[in-house]
Coordinates of C-alpha atoms in Angstrom, one line a residue:
M1 CA 28.3 2.4 12.2
T2 CA 28.9 5.6 10.9
D3 CA 31.1 3.8 7.8
R4 CA 28.3 1.9 6.9
T5 CA 26.5 2.9 3.9
A6 CA 23.5 2.4 1.7
I7 CA 22.3 3.6 -1.4
V8 CA 18.1 3.7 -1.7
V9 CA 16.9 3.8 -5.1
G10 CA 13.3 4.8 -5.4
G11 CA 11.8 7.9 -3.7
G12 CA 8.5 6.3 -2.9
I13 CA 7.1 5.9 0.3
G14 CA 9.2 3.0 0.9
G15 CA 12.5 3.8 0.0
L16 CA 11.4 6.8 1.9
T17 CA 10.9 4.9 5.2
A18 CA 13.8 2.8 4.6
A19 CA 16.4 5.8 4.0
A20 CA 15.0 7.0 7.2
A21 CA 15.3 4.0 9.0
L22 CA 18.7 3.2 8.0
K23 CA 19.6 6.6 8.6
G24 CA 18.4 6.6 12.1
K25 CA 20.6 3.4 13.0
G26 CA 23.6 5.1 12.1
W27 CA 24.2 4.5 8.4
R28 CA 25.2 7.1 5.7
V29 CA 22.3 7.0 3.1
T30 CA 22.0 8.1 -0.4
L31 CA 18.7 8.2 -2.0
L32 CA 18.7 8.1 -5.9
E33 CA 15.4 9.2 -7.4
R34 CA 14.7 9.5 -11.4
A35 CA 12.2 12.6 -10.7
R36 CA 13.4 16.3 -10.7
S37 CA 11.5 16.4 -7.4
L38 CA 10.1 14.2 -4.6
D39 CA 6.1 14.9 -5.4
P40 CA 4.1 12.0 -4.6
V41 CA 2.3 10.2 -7.2
G42 CA -1.1 9.6 -6.5
A43 CA -4.0 10.8 -4.1
G44 CA -4.6 9.3 -0.8
L45 CA -3.3 6.0 1.1
A46 CA -4.6 4.1 4.0
L47 CA -2.3 3.5 6.9
G48 CA -3.3 0.5 9.4
P49 CA -2.2 0.2 12.9
N50 CA 0.4 -2.1 11.8
A51 CA 2.2 0.5 9.6
L52 CA 1.4 3.0 12.3
R53 CA 3.3 0.6 14.6
A54 CA 6.1 0.8 12.2
L55 CA 6.4 4.6 12.0
D56 CA 6.1 4.5 15.7
T57 CA 9.4 3.6 15.5
L58 CA 10.6 6.7 13.6
G59 CA 8.7 8.9 15.8
L60 CA 6.1 9.5 13.1
G61 CA 3.4 7.4 14.4
D62 CA 1.3 10.2 16.2
P63 CA 2.0 13.1 13.4
V64 CA 0.1 10.5 11.0
R65 CA -2.1 9.8 13.6
E66 CA -3.2 13.8 14.2
L67 CA -4.2 13.5 10.5
A68 CA -7.0 10.9 11.1
A69 CA -10.6 11.5 10.1
F70 CA -11.8 8.0 9.7
Q71 CA -14.8 8.1 12.6
G72 CA -18.0 6.7 13.2
D73 CA -19.6 3.7 11.2
G74 CA -18.2 2.5 8.3
G75 CA -18.5 -0.9 6.0
I76 CA -19.7 -2.1 2.8
R77 CA -22.8 -1.3 0.7
R78 CA -24.7 -2.2 -2.1
A79 CA -25.1 -0.1 -5.3
S80 CA -28.6 1.1 -3.9
G81 CA -27.0 2.5 -0.4
T82 CA -28.1 -0.7 1.8
W83 CA -25.1 -1.7 4.2
L84 CA -23.7 -5.1 4.3
S85 CA -21.6 -5.2 6.8
R86 CA -20.5 -2.1 9.3
T87 CA -18.1 -1.6 11.7
S88 CA -16.2 1.4 13.6
A89 CA -13.2 3.7 14.3
E90 CA -13.8 2.8 17.6
A91 CA -14.2 -0.8 17.3
A92 CA -11.1 -0.8 15.5
T93 CA -9.1 1.1 17.9
A94 CA -10.4 -1.1 20.9
R95 CA -9.2 -4.2 18.8
Y96 CA -5.9 -3.3 17.6
G97 CA -5.3 0.3 19.6
D98 CA -5.4 2.2 16.4
P99 CA -8.0 2.7 13.3
T100 CA -7.0 2.8 10.0
V101 CA -5.8 6.3 8.6
L102 CA -6.6 7.6 5.6
L103 CA -4.0 10.7 4.8
M104 CA -2.8 12.1 1.5
R105 CA 0.1 10.8 0.2
A106 CA 1.9 14.0 0.0
A107 CA 1.6 14.2 4.0
L108 CA 3.3 11.0 4.7
V109 CA 6.1 11.5 2.1
D110 CA 6.9 15.2 3.4
L111 CA 7.2 13.6 7.2
L112 CA 9.7 11.0 5.7
V113 CA 11.4 13.8 3.3
E114 CA 12.2 16.0 6.7
R115 CA 14.3 13.1 8.1
L116 CA 16.7 13.6 5.2
D117 CA 19.5 16.2 4.2
D118 CA 19.3 18.0 0.9
D119 CA 23.1 16.6 0.3
E120 CA 21.6 12.7 0.9
K121 CA 19.1 13.1 -1.9
L122 CA 20.4 12.7 -5.6
L123 CA 17.3 13.8 -7.5
G124 CA 17.0 13.8 -11.5
T125 CA 19.4 10.6 -11.3
T126 CA 18.1 7.4 -13.0
V127 CA 19.7 4.1 -11.9
T128 CA 20.8 2.2 -15.1
G129 CA 22.5 -1.0 -13.9
V130 CA 23.2 -2.9 -10.7
D131 CA 25.8 -5.3 -9.6
P132 CA 24.4 -6.8 -6.6
D133 CA 27.5 -8.9 -5.9
H134 CA 29.9 -5.8 -5.4
G135 CA 27.0 -3.5 -4.4
I136 CA 27.3 -1.1 -7.1
V137 CA 24.6 0.9 -8.9
R138 CA 25.5 2.9 -12.3
T139 CA 23.2 5.8 -13.2
D140 CA 22.7 7.8 -16.4
D141 CA 25.5 10.3 -15.8
G142 CA 27.8 7.6 -16.4
E143 CA 29.0 7.4 -12.6
E144 CA 29.4 4.4 -10.3
H145 CA 28.0 4.6 -6.9
E146 CA 29.2 1.8 -4.3
A147 CA 27.5 0.8 -1.1
D148 CA 27.5 -1.9 1.8
L149 CA 23.6 -2.1 0.9
I150 CA 21.4 -1.5 -1.8
V151 CA 17.6 -0.9 -1.3
A152 CA 15.9 -1.7 -4.6
A153 CA 12.5 0.9 -4.4
D154 CA 12.1 1.7 -7.8
G155 CA 8.4 0.5 -8.1
I156 CA 6.1 -2.1 -9.5
H157 CA 7.9 -2.2 -13.2
S158 CA 11.1 -2.4 -10.9
P159 CA 14.3 -2.8 -13.4
L160 CA 16.6 -3.7 -10.7
R161 CA 14.0 -6.8 -9.8
R162 CA 14.6 -7.8 -13.7
T163 CA 18.4 -7.7 -12.9
L164 CA 18.1 -9.8 -9.6
F165 CA 15.7 -12.5 -10.9
P166 CA 15.6 -12.0 -14.9
D167 CA 13.1 -15.2 -15.4
H168 CA 10.7 -14.6 -12.9
P169 CA 7.2 -13.9 -13.8
E170 CA 6.0 -10.0 -14.3
P171 CA 3.3 -8.5 -12.4
R172 CA 0.2 -9.8 -14.0
Y173 CA -2.9 -7.6 -14.4
A174 CA -5.8 -8.2 -12.2
G175 CA -8.3 -8.1 -14.9
V176 CA -9.8 -4.4 -13.2
T177 CA -9.0 -0.6 -13.5
A178 CA -8.6 1.6 -11.1
W179 CA -9.9 5.6 -10.6
R180 CA -8.4 8.2 -7.8
F181 CA -9.5 11.3 -6.9
V182 CA -10.2 13.9 -4.0
V183 CA -12.4 16.6 -3.6
D184 CA -13.5 19.2 -1.1
A185 CA -17.1 18.4 1.0
E186 CA -18.7 20.6 3.5
V187 CA -20.2 17.5 5.3
A188 CA -18.1 14.4 5.6
P189 CA -19.7 11.6 4.3
A190 CA -19.8 8.0 5.9
P191 CA -16.6 5.8 5.3
S192 CA -17.8 3.2 3.1
E193 CA -17.0 1.0 0.1
T194 CA -19.6 -0.1 -2.3
W195 CA -19.8 -3.3 -4.1
G196 CA -21.4 -3.9 -7.4
R197 CA -21.5 -6.1 -10.3
G198 CA -17.9 -5.8 -11.0
L199 CA -17.6 -2.5 -9.6
V200 CA -16.1 -1.0 -6.5
F201 CA -16.7 2.5 -5.2
G202 CA -15.1 3.7 -1.8
V203 CA -15.7 7.1 -0.2
M204 CA -13.2 7.9 2.7
P205 CA -13.3 11.2 4.4
L206 CA -9.8 13.1 5.3
A207 CA -8.7 15.8 7.2
G208 CA -9.4 19.4 6.4
N209 CA -13.1 18.5 4.9
R210 CA -11.7 16.4 1.8
V211 CA -12.5 12.9 0.7
Y212 CA -10.7 10.6 -1.0
C213 CA -12.9 8.5 -3.7
Y214 CA -11.1 5.3 -5.5
A215 CA -13.3 2.8 -7.9
T216 CA -12.4 -0.3 -9.8
A217 CA -14.2 -1.7 -12.5
V218 CA -13.5 -5.1 -15.0
A219 CA -12.0 -3.3 -18.0
P220 CA -9.3 -4.7 -20.8
A221 CA -5.8 -4.1 -19.8
G222 CA -4.6 -0.6 -21.3
A223 CA -8.1 0.7 -22.0
S224 CA -9.1 4.6 -21.6
A225 CA -12.5 6.6 -22.1
P226 CA -12.6 8.2 -25.4
D227 CA -14.6 11.1 -23.9
G228 CA -12.4 11.1 -20.3
E229 CA -12.4 9.1 -17.0
K230 CA -15.2 11.4 -15.6
A231 CA -17.8 10.9 -18.6
E232 CA -16.8 7.1 -17.7
L233 CA -17.0 7.3 -13.9
T234 CA -20.5 9.1 -14.2
R235 CA -21.7 6.2 -16.8
L236 CA -20.7 3.4 -14.1
F237 CA -21.9 5.2 -10.9
G238 CA -24.1 8.1 -11.7
S239 CA -27.1 5.6 -10.9
W240 CA -25.7 4.4 -7.1
H241 CA -26.5 6.0 -3.8
A242 CA -25.7 9.2 -2.7
P243 CA -23.1 10.8 -2.2
I244 CA -21.3 9.1 -4.9
P245 CA -22.7 10.9 -8.2
E246 CA -22.1 14.2 -6.5
L247 CA -18.6 13.1 -5.7
V248 CA -17.5 12.5 -9.2
G249 CA -19.2 15.4 -10.3
K250 CA -17.2 17.6 -8.5
A251 CA -14.1 15.3 -9.4
G252 CA -11.2 17.3 -10.9
P253 CA -8.0 15.4 -12.0
I254 CA -8.4 11.8 -12.3
L255 CA -5.9 9.4 -11.9
R256 CA -6.6 6.0 -13.8
N257 CA -4.2 2.8 -13.6
D258 CA -4.2 -0.7 -14.0
V259 CA -4.2 -2.9 -11.1
R260 CA -1.2 -5.7 -11.6
Y261 CA 0.2 -7.7 -8.6
L262 CA 2.8 -10.5 -8.6
D263 CA 1.0 -13.8 -8.8
E264 CA 4.3 -15.6 -8.2
P265 CA 6.3 -14.7 -5.0
L266 CA 10.2 -14.2 -5.7
P267 CA 12.3 -16.8 -4.3
A268 CA 14.1 -14.3 -2.2
M269 CA 14.0 -10.4 -1.3
H270 CA 17.6 -10.1 -2.0
R271 CA 20.4 -11.3 -3.8
G272 CA 23.9 -10.3 -3.0
K273 CA 23.9 -6.7 -1.6
V274 CA 20.9 -5.7 -2.9
A275 CA 17.2 -6.1 -1.0
L276 CA 14.2 -5.2 -2.9
L277 CA 11.4 -3.6 -0.9
G278 CA 7.6 -2.7 -1.5
D279 CA 6.1 -2.5 -5.0
A280 CA 9.4 -3.8 -6.5
A281 CA 9.3 -6.9 -4.3
H282 CA 5.9 -7.7 -3.8
P283 CA 3.4 -5.7 -5.9
M284 CA -0.4 -6.4 -4.7
T285 CA -3.9 -5.6 -5.2
P286 CA -5.2 -2.2 -3.0
N287 CA -7.9 -4.3 -2.0
L288 CA -6.8 -4.8 1.9
G289 CA -5.4 -1.2 1.6
Q290 CA -1.6 -2.7 2.3
G291 CA 0.4 -1.7 -0.4
A292 CA 2.0 1.1 1.4
C293 CA 1.8 -0.2 4.7
Q294 CA 3.8 -3.5 3.4
A295 CA 6.5 -0.7 2.2
V296 CA 6.8 0.8 5.5
E297 CA 7.1 -2.3 7.2
D298 CA 9.8 -3.2 4.8
G299 CA 11.9 -0.4 5.3
I300 CA 11.8 -0.8 9.1
V301 CA 12.4 -4.6 9.4
L302 CA 15.5 -3.9 6.5
A303 CA 17.2 -1.2 8.9
H304 CA 16.8 -3.8 11.9
E305 CA 18.4 -6.8 10.3
M306 CA 21.2 -4.8 9.1
T307 CA 21.7 -3.4 12.1
G308 CA 22.6 -6.1 14.7
G309 CA 20.4 -8.3 13.1
G310 CA 20.5 -11.2 10.6
G311 CA 21.2 -9.3 7.6
L312 CA 19.6 -10.0 3.9
P313 CA 18.9 -13.3 4.7
A314 CA 16.7 -12.5 7.8
Y315 CA 14.8 -9.7 6.2
T316 CA 13.6 -12.3 3.5
R317 CA 12.7 -14.7 6.0
A318 CA 10.8 -12.0 8.0
R319 CA 9.2 -10.2 5.1
L320 CA 8.5 -12.7 2.1
P321 CA 5.9 -15.1 3.9
R322 CA 4.4 -12.5 5.4
T323 CA 4.0 -10.0 2.1
S324 CA 3.2 -13.1 -0.2
A325 CA 0.4 -14.3 2.2
I326 CA -0.9 -10.7 2.0
V327 CA -0.5 -10.2 -2.0
K328 CA -2.5 -13.6 -2.3
R329 CA -5.6 -12.7 0.1
S330 CA -5.7 -9.2 -1.6
A331 CA -5.6 -10.4 -5.0
G332 CA -8.5 -12.9 -3.9
I333 CA -10.8 -10.2 -2.8
A334 CA -10.0 -8.6 -6.1
R335 CA -11.7 -11.7 -7.8
L336 CA -14.7 -11.2 -5.5
T337 CA -15.1 -7.4 -6.5
R338 CA -15.0 -8.6 -9.9
L339 CA -18.2 -11.1 -9.8
S340 CA -20.9 -9.8 -12.5
N341 CA -23.0 -12.9 -12.7
P342 CA -26.2 -12.0 -10.9
V343 CA -26.5 -15.4 -9.0
A344 CA -22.4 -15.3 -7.8
V345 CA -23.0 -11.6 -6.8
A346 CA -26.2 -12.6 -4.8
G347 CA -24.1 -15.3 -3.2
R348 CA -21.1 -12.9 -2.5
D349 CA -23.4 -10.3 -1.0
A350 CA -25.2 -12.6 1.3
A351 CA -21.7 -14.1 2.4
I352 CA -20.8 -10.5 3.6
R353 CA -24.3 -9.7 5.0
A354 CA -24.0 -12.7 7.3
M355 CA -20.7 -11.6 8.4
G356 CA -22.2 -8.2 9.6
L357 CA -25.0 -9.8 11.6
L358 CA -22.2 -11.5 13.6
G359 CA -21.7 -7.7 15.0
P360 CA -19.4 -4.9 14.5
T361 CA -16.0 -6.7 15.2
A362 CA -16.9 -9.7 12.6
L363 CA -15.1 -7.5 9.8
L364 CA -12.4 -6.5 11.7
R365 CA -11.3 -10.1 13.0
Q366 CA -10.5 -10.7 9.2
A367 CA -7.7 -8.3 9.5
D368 CA -6.2 -9.9 12.6
S369 CA -3.3 -11.6 10.7
V370 CA -2.6 -8.2 9.0
F371 CA -3.3 -5.4 11.6
T372 CA -1.6 -7.3 14.7
W373 CA 2.0 -6.9 13.3
T374 CA 4.6 -5.4 15.7
P375 CA 7.8 -4.2 14.4
P376 CA 10.9 -6.2 15.8
A377 CA 11.9 -6.0 19.2
A378 CA 8.6 -3.6 19.8
P379 CA 6.0 -4.8 22.5
G380 CA 2.8 -6.2 21.0
P381 CA -0.3 -4.0 20.6
A382 CA -3.5 -4.5 22.2
G383 CA -6.1 -7.3 21.2
P384 CA -5.1 -10.9 19.8
T385 CA -1.1 -10.8 18.4
G386 CA 1.7 -13.0 18.0
P387 CA 5.3 -12.5 19.1
A388 CA 7.1 -8.9 18.5
G389 CA 7.7 -8.9 14.6
T390 CA 5.0 -11.5 13.7
T391 CA 1.8 -11.5 12.1
G392 CA -0.3 -12.8 14.9
P393 CA -3.1 -15.5 14.5
A394 CA -3.2 -17.4 11.4
D395 CA -4.9 -15.5 8.2
P396 CA -8.7 -16.3 8.7
A397 CA -10.9 -17.0 5.5
G398 CA -13.5 -15.0 4.4
P399 CA -13.7 -11.4 2.4
A400 CA -13.0 -8.8 4.0
G401 CA -13.8 -5.1 2.6
T402 CA -11.0 -2.4 3.5
A403 CA -10.0 0.4 1.8
A404 CA -8.6 -0.2 -1.8
T405 CA -5.9 2.4 -1.3
G406 CA -2.5 0.8 -1.6

């Protein structure tokens, strides 16, 4: 296998996972990244049981589990603080074998980067073109790099996706903008997601007495706060239940970005010798906390199918239906969070509350089809599941409030 070569374009979570997985199966890997260092962009991310299982194949699942800080009750609340639905990390572990782990994006990037040697990373290198039929990428230094496999992990605005599928619609605006920041806290608050009229605020404890916060609000695309994003968050959430105003008051650097997703799935996740992966293949809203998780799954499945599996056609068959369904479902939850009409909001909240009254596993059950996935050739997880490498039961209908951290 050492004569097989792969070029990975993009040093995000998905690109690094693919590079590590391919290298682990004997491929000679080169990572091309336009940034001059692999400093992660973003604050926190969520890794569900499905992603932890995928990372287990690289020997990285347990190091990530050690960073878990999500314990006790959590769920969905109203702006007043009233709980609409509650569950717990313990219930998730009992059902899926793992809870969802919230961690700093940098922590996962560091674990993945350690799997690559310095000479396997070409930083400060921008890809300017690709020839999918011959497996060639062109870079801004005038060089051509040829490989048996090219992995396009170049993000939501992927130039390589546009090259492979030039007539496909670009990701569309979901109607909401998102903010993210991390603060220190002496006492970790309860993990929760609070829903209001067109507004969401998430509070997730991290290891080391830190708290990851995220928020979304209905806003025009491209908007920004004239007096700063902290002032905007104070206006939107300053009267909400504790500790939200306090956390906003502590915020330092705040990231803001418009939320976009690929409304129409790609016809395939490959063309020629190029595989699309992560946000380059299936950008999604963050409402299921599955953006990074699906990129990790992509990288593991790609390495499997390219090493004794069915190649790129099998990769598309394995990944396109699953990721398309998750993109659609996550966008559906985003639409629920955009509701602002008082009658519609009351109906939405009543439905979530009714689900919560069914017990602590009712909310969890909505995630079965996402969380019960297993990597190819891996044993199935505890709890309800389908065959290895599949998604388990059919996707149940209904709202599911999960971390908007993808």
